[in-house]
Short mmCIF file of C-alpha atoms in Angstrom, two decimals:
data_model
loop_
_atom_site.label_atom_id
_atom_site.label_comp_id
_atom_site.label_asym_id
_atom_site.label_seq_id
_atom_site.Cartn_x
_atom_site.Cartn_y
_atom_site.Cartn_z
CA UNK A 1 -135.51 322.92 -2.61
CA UNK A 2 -139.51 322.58 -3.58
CA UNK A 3 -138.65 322.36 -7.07
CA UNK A 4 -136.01 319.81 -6.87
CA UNK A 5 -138.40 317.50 -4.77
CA UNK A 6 -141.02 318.09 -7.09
CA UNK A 7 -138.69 316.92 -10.12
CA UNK A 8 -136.86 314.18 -8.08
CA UNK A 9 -140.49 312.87 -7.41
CA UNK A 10 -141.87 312.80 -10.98
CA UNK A 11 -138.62 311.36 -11.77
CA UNK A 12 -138.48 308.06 -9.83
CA UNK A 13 -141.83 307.55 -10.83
CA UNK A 14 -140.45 307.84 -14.12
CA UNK A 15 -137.21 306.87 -14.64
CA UNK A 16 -137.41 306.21 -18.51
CA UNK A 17 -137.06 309.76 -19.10
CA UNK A 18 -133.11 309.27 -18.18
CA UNK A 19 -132.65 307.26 -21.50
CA UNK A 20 -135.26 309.42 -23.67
CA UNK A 21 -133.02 312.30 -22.73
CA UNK A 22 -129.66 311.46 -22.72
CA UNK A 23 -128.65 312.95 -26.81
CA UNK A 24 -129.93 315.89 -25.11
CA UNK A 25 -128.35 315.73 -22.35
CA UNK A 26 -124.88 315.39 -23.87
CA UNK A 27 -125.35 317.41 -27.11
CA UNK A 28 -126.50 320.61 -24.20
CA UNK A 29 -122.84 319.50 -21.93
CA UNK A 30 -120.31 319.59 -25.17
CA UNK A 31 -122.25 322.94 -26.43
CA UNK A 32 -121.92 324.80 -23.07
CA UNK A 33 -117.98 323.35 -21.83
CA UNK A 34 -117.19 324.35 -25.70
CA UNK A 35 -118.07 327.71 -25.10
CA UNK A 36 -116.49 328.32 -21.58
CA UNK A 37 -113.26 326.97 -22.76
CA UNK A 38 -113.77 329.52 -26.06
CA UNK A 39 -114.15 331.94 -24.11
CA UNK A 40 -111.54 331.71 -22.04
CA UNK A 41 -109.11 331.26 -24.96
CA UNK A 42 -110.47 334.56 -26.25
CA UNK A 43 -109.99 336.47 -22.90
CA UNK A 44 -106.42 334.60 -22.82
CA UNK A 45 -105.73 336.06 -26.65
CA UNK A 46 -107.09 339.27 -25.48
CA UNK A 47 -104.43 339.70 -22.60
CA UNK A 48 -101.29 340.12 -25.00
CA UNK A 49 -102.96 343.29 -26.13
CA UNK A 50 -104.25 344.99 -23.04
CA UNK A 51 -102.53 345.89 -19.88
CA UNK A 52 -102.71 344.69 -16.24
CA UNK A 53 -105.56 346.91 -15.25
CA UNK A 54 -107.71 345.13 -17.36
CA UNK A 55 -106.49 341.96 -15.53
CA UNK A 56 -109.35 341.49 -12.88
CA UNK A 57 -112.17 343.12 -15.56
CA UNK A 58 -111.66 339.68 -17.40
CA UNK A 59 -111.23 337.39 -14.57
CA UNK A 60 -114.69 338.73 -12.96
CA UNK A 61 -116.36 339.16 -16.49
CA UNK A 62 -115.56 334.94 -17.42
CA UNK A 63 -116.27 334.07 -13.33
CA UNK A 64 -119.77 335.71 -13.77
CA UNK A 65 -120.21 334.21 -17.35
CA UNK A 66 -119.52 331.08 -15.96
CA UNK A 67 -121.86 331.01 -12.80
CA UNK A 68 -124.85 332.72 -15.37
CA UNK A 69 -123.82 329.06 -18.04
CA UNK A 70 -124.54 327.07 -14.69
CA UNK A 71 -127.78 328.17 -13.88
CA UNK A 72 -128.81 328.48 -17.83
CA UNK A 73 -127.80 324.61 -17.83
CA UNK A 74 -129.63 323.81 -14.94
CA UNK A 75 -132.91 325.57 -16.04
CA UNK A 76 -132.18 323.69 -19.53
CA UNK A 77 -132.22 320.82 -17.67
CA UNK A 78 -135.23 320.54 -15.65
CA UNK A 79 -137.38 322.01 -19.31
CA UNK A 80 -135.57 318.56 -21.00
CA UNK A 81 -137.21 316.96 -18.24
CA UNK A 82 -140.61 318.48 -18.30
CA UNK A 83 -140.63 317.93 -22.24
CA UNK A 84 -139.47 313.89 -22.12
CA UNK A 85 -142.35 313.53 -19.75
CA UNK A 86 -145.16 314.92 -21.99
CA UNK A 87 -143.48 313.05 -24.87
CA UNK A 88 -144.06 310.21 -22.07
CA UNK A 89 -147.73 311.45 -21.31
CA UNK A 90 -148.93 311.78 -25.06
CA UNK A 91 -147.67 308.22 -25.87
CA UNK A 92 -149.80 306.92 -23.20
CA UNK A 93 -152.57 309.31 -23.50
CA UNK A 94 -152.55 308.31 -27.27
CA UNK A 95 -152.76 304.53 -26.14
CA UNK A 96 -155.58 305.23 -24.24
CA UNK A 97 -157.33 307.49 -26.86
CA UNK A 98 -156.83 304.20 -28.91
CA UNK A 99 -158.20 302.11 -27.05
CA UNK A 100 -161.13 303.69 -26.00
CA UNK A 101 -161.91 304.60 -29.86
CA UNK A 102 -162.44 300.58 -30.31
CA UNK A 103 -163.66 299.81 -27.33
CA UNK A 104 -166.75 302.40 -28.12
CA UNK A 105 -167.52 300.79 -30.97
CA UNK A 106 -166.49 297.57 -30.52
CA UNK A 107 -167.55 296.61 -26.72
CA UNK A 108 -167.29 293.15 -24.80
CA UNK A 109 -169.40 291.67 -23.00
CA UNK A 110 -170.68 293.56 -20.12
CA UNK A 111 -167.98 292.60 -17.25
CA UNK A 112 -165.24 293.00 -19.45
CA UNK A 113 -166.53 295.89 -20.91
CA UNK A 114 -166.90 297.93 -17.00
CA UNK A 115 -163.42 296.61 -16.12
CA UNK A 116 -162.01 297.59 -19.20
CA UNK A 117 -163.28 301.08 -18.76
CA UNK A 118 -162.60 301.66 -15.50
CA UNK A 119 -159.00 300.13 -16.23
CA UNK A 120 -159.08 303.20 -18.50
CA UNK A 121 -160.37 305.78 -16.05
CA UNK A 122 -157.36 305.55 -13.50
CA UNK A 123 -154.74 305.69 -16.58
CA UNK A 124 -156.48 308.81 -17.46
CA UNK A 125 -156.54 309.88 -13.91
CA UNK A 126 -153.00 309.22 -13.54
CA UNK A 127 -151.95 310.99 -16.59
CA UNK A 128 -154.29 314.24 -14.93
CA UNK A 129 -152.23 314.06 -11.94
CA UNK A 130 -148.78 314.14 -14.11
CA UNK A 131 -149.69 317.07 -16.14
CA UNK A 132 -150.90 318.74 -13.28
CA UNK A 133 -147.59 317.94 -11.42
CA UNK A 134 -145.58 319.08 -14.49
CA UNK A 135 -147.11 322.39 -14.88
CA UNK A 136 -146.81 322.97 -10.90
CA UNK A 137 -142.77 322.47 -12.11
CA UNK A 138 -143.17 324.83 -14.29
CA UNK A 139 -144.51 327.33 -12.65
CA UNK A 140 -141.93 326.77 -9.74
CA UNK A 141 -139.08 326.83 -12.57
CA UNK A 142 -140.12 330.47 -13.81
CA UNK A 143 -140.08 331.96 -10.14
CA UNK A 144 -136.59 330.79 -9.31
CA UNK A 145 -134.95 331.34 -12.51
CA UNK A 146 -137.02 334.73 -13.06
CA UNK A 147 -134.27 336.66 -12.28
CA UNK A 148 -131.93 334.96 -14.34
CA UNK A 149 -133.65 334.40 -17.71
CA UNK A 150 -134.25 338.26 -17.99
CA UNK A 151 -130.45 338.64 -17.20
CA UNK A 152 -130.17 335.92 -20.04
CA UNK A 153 -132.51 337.35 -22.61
CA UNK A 154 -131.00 341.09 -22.27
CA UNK A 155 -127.46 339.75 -22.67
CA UNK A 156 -128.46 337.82 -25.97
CA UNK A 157 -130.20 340.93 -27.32
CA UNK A 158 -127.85 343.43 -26.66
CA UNK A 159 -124.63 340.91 -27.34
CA UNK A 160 -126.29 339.80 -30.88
CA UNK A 161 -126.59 343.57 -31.70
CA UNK A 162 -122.90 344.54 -30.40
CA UNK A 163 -121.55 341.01 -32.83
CA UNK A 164 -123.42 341.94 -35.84
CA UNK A 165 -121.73 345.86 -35.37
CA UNK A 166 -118.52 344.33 -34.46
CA UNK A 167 -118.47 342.03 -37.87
CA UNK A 168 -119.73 344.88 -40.25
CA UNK A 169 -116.70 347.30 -38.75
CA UNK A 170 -113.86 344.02 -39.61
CA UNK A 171 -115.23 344.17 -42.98
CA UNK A 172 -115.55 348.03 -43.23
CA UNK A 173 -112.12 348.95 -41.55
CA UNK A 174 -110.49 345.62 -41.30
CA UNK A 175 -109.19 343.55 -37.81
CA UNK A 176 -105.51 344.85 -37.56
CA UNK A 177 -107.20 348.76 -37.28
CA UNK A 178 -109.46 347.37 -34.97
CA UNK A 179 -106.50 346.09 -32.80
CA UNK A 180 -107.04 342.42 -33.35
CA UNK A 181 -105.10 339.38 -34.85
CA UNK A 182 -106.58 336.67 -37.35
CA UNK A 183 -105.93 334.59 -34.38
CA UNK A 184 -108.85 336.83 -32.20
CA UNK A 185 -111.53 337.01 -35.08
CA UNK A 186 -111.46 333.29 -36.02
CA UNK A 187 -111.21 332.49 -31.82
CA UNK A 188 -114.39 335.49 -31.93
CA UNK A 189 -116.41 334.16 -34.56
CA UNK A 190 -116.02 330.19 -33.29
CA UNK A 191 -117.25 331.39 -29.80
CA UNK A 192 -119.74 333.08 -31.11
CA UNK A 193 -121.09 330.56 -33.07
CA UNK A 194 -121.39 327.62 -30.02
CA UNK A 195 -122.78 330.38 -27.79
CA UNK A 196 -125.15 330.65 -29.99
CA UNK A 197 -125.92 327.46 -30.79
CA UNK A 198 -126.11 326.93 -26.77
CA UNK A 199 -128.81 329.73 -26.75
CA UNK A 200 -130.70 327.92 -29.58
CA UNK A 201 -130.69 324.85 -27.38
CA UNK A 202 -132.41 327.05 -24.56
CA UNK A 203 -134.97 328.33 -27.13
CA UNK A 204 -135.82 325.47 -28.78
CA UNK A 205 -136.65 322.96 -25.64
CA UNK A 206 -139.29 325.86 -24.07
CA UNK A 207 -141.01 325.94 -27.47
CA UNK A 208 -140.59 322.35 -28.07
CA UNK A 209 -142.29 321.70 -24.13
CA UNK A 210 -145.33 323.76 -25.43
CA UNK A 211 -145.86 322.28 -28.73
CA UNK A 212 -145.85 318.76 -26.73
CA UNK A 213 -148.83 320.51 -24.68
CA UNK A 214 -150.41 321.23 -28.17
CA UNK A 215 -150.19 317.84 -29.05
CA UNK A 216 -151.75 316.73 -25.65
CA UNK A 217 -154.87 319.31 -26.75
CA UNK A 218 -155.24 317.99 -30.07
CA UNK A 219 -155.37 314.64 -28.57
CA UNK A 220 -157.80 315.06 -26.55
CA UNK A 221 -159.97 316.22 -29.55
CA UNK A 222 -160.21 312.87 -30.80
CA UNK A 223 -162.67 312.13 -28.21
CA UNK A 224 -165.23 313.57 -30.46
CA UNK A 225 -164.68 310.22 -32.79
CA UNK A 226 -166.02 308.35 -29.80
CA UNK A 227 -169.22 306.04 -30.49
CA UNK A 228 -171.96 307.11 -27.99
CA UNK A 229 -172.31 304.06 -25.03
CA UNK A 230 -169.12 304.39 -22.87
CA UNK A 231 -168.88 304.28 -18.95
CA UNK A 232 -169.43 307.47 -17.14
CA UNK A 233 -166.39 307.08 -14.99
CA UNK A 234 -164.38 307.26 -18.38
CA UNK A 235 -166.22 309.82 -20.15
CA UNK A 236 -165.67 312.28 -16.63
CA UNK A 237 -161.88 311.47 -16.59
CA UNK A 238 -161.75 312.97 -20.00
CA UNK A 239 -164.26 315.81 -19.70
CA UNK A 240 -162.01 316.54 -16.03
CA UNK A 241 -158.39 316.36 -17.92
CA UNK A 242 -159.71 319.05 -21.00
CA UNK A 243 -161.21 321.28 -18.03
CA UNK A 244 -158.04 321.29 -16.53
CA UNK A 245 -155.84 322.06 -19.31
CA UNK A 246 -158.40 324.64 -20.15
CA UNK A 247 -158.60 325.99 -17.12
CA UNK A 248 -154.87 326.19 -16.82
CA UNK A 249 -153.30 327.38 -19.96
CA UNK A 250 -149.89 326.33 -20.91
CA UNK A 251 -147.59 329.12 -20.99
CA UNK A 252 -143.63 329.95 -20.14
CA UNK A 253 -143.37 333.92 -19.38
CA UNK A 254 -139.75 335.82 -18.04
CA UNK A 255 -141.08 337.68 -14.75
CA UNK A 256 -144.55 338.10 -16.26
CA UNK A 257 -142.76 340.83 -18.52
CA UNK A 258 -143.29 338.73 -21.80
CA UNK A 259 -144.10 335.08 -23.16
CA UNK A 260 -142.17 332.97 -24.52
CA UNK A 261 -143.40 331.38 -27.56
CA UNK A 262 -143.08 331.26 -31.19
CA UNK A 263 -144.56 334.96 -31.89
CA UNK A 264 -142.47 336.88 -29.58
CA UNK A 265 -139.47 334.76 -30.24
CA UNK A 266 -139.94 335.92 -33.97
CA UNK A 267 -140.09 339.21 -32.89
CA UNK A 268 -137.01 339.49 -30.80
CA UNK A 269 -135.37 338.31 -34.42
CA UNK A 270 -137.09 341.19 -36.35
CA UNK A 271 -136.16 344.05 -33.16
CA UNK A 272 -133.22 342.67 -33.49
CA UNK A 273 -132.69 343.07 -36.87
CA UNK A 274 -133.67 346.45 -36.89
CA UNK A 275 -131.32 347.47 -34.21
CA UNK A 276 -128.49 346.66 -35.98
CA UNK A 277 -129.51 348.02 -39.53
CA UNK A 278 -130.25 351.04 -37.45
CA UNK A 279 -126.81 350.98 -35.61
CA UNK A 280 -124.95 350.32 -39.08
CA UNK A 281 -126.82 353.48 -40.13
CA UNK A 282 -125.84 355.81 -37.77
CA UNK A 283 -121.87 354.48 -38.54
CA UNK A 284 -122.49 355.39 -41.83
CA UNK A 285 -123.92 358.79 -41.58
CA UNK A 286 -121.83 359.95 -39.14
CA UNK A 287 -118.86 358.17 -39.06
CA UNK A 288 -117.77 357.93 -42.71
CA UNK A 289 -118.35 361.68 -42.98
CA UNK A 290 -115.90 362.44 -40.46
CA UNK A 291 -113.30 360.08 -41.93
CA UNK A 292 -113.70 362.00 -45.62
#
């Protein structure tokens, strides 16, 4: 309830994010009903070839799939939102950096050049108070989907490993030994590639989110270019927003087990590579030697 007020707050202040959001929005809603509805053709495909008792095993494994889609859509969500509202923040930020630039070494005449900075000071204030609102989100976003996104990140892992094994063993033994149909594998292989895609769409908008808060660092830099001569009020609201991004780093973690970023998402790739080569390896000692 605290983290929907916080994000139904931000949002009325902020309503443009609604239209800078909406591809998003709709590419994320085909991607995750195309994958439900997959998946429930597969489990339907998979009934002519298993018996009753396997019945309620489905049923319960596509109702918890389901419910884990909803709350992977809804965390997907709220990062969209975070991430059209720094793209909002560094436009304005940018405008201000701009602005400030010429007015340092170009200045007015003494009233105009006071209002002007001041003028300046409360956008910069006001763009303080966002970030600091957005990263309060995000830290409210990680404890109530904690649970979840480790459930989320384990089932990837271990599901990419069990596809990769699954699609080597078509090719080594072929689908009708492996008690399938043409009709499974191409149902198999089209589900797996929107689920998939639906956990690249996950990925991508954390990483995105912090490479917007890289942008707002970098930014911020550009201060440096500043001719000497500007108010104090102005040259404190900057110094105060790069303390407090500073002081409070950036950073999306699953239950403080592990970040999330571009480093360890690499190496979930490579652990996951190995996994499987070693997997495929053990078939092939073992399992070929029995066969011969």
């Amino acid at each position: 309830m605290d983290l929907t007020r916080m994000v139904i707050q931000v949002f009325h202040a902020r309503p443009q994010v609604k239209r800078m959001s909406r591809w998003g929005i709709l590419v994320k809603f085909i991607s995750g009903s195309v994958t439900d509805l997959l998946q429930m053709a597969v489990l339907l495909d998979a009934m002519d070839r298993v018996g009753s008792q396997f019945y309620l095993g489905m049923g319960l494994q596509y109702w918890t799939s389901a419910i884990l889609n909803l709350a992977i859509s809804q965390h997907y969500l709220i990062m969209l939102f975070i991430r059209t509202q720094y793209q909002l923040l560094n436009t304005e930020l940018r405008k201000v950096i701009e602005e400030s630039n010429e007015l340092s070494w170009n200045p007015p005449r003494q009233g105009t050049f006071m209002t002007r900075c001041c003028n300046l000071a409360d956008q910069l204030e006001d763009l303080a108070k966002l970030q600091s609102q957005l990263q309060l989100i995000m830290k409210q976003l990680e404890e109530v989907f904690g649970v979840q996104g480790a459930l989320v990140y384990g089932g990837y892992y271990l599901s990419s490993v069990s596809y990769i094994y699954l699609i080597y063993s078509i090719l080594k033994y072929g689908y009708e030994n492996m008690n399938m149909t043409l009709t499974s594998v191409i149902l198999s292989l089209v589900w797996c590639f929107f689920y998939y895609l639906d956990g690249m769409l996950n990925m991508s908008v954390m990483l995105y989110v912090q490479d917007d808060h890289e942008e707002m660092l970098r930014l911020l830099e550009e201060r440096t270019l500043f001719a000497p001569g500007l108010d104090v009020r102005l040259e404190e609201a900057f110094e105060k927003l790069q303390l407090q991004l500073i002081r409070n780093p950036f950073k999306i973690d699953v239950m403080k087990l592990y970040d999330v970023n571009r480093g360890t998402t690499m190496a979930m790739f490579a652990n996951l590579l190995s996994h499987s080569i070693f997997l495929i390896q053990y078939d092939m000692e073992n399992f070929e030697k029995e066969i011969i």
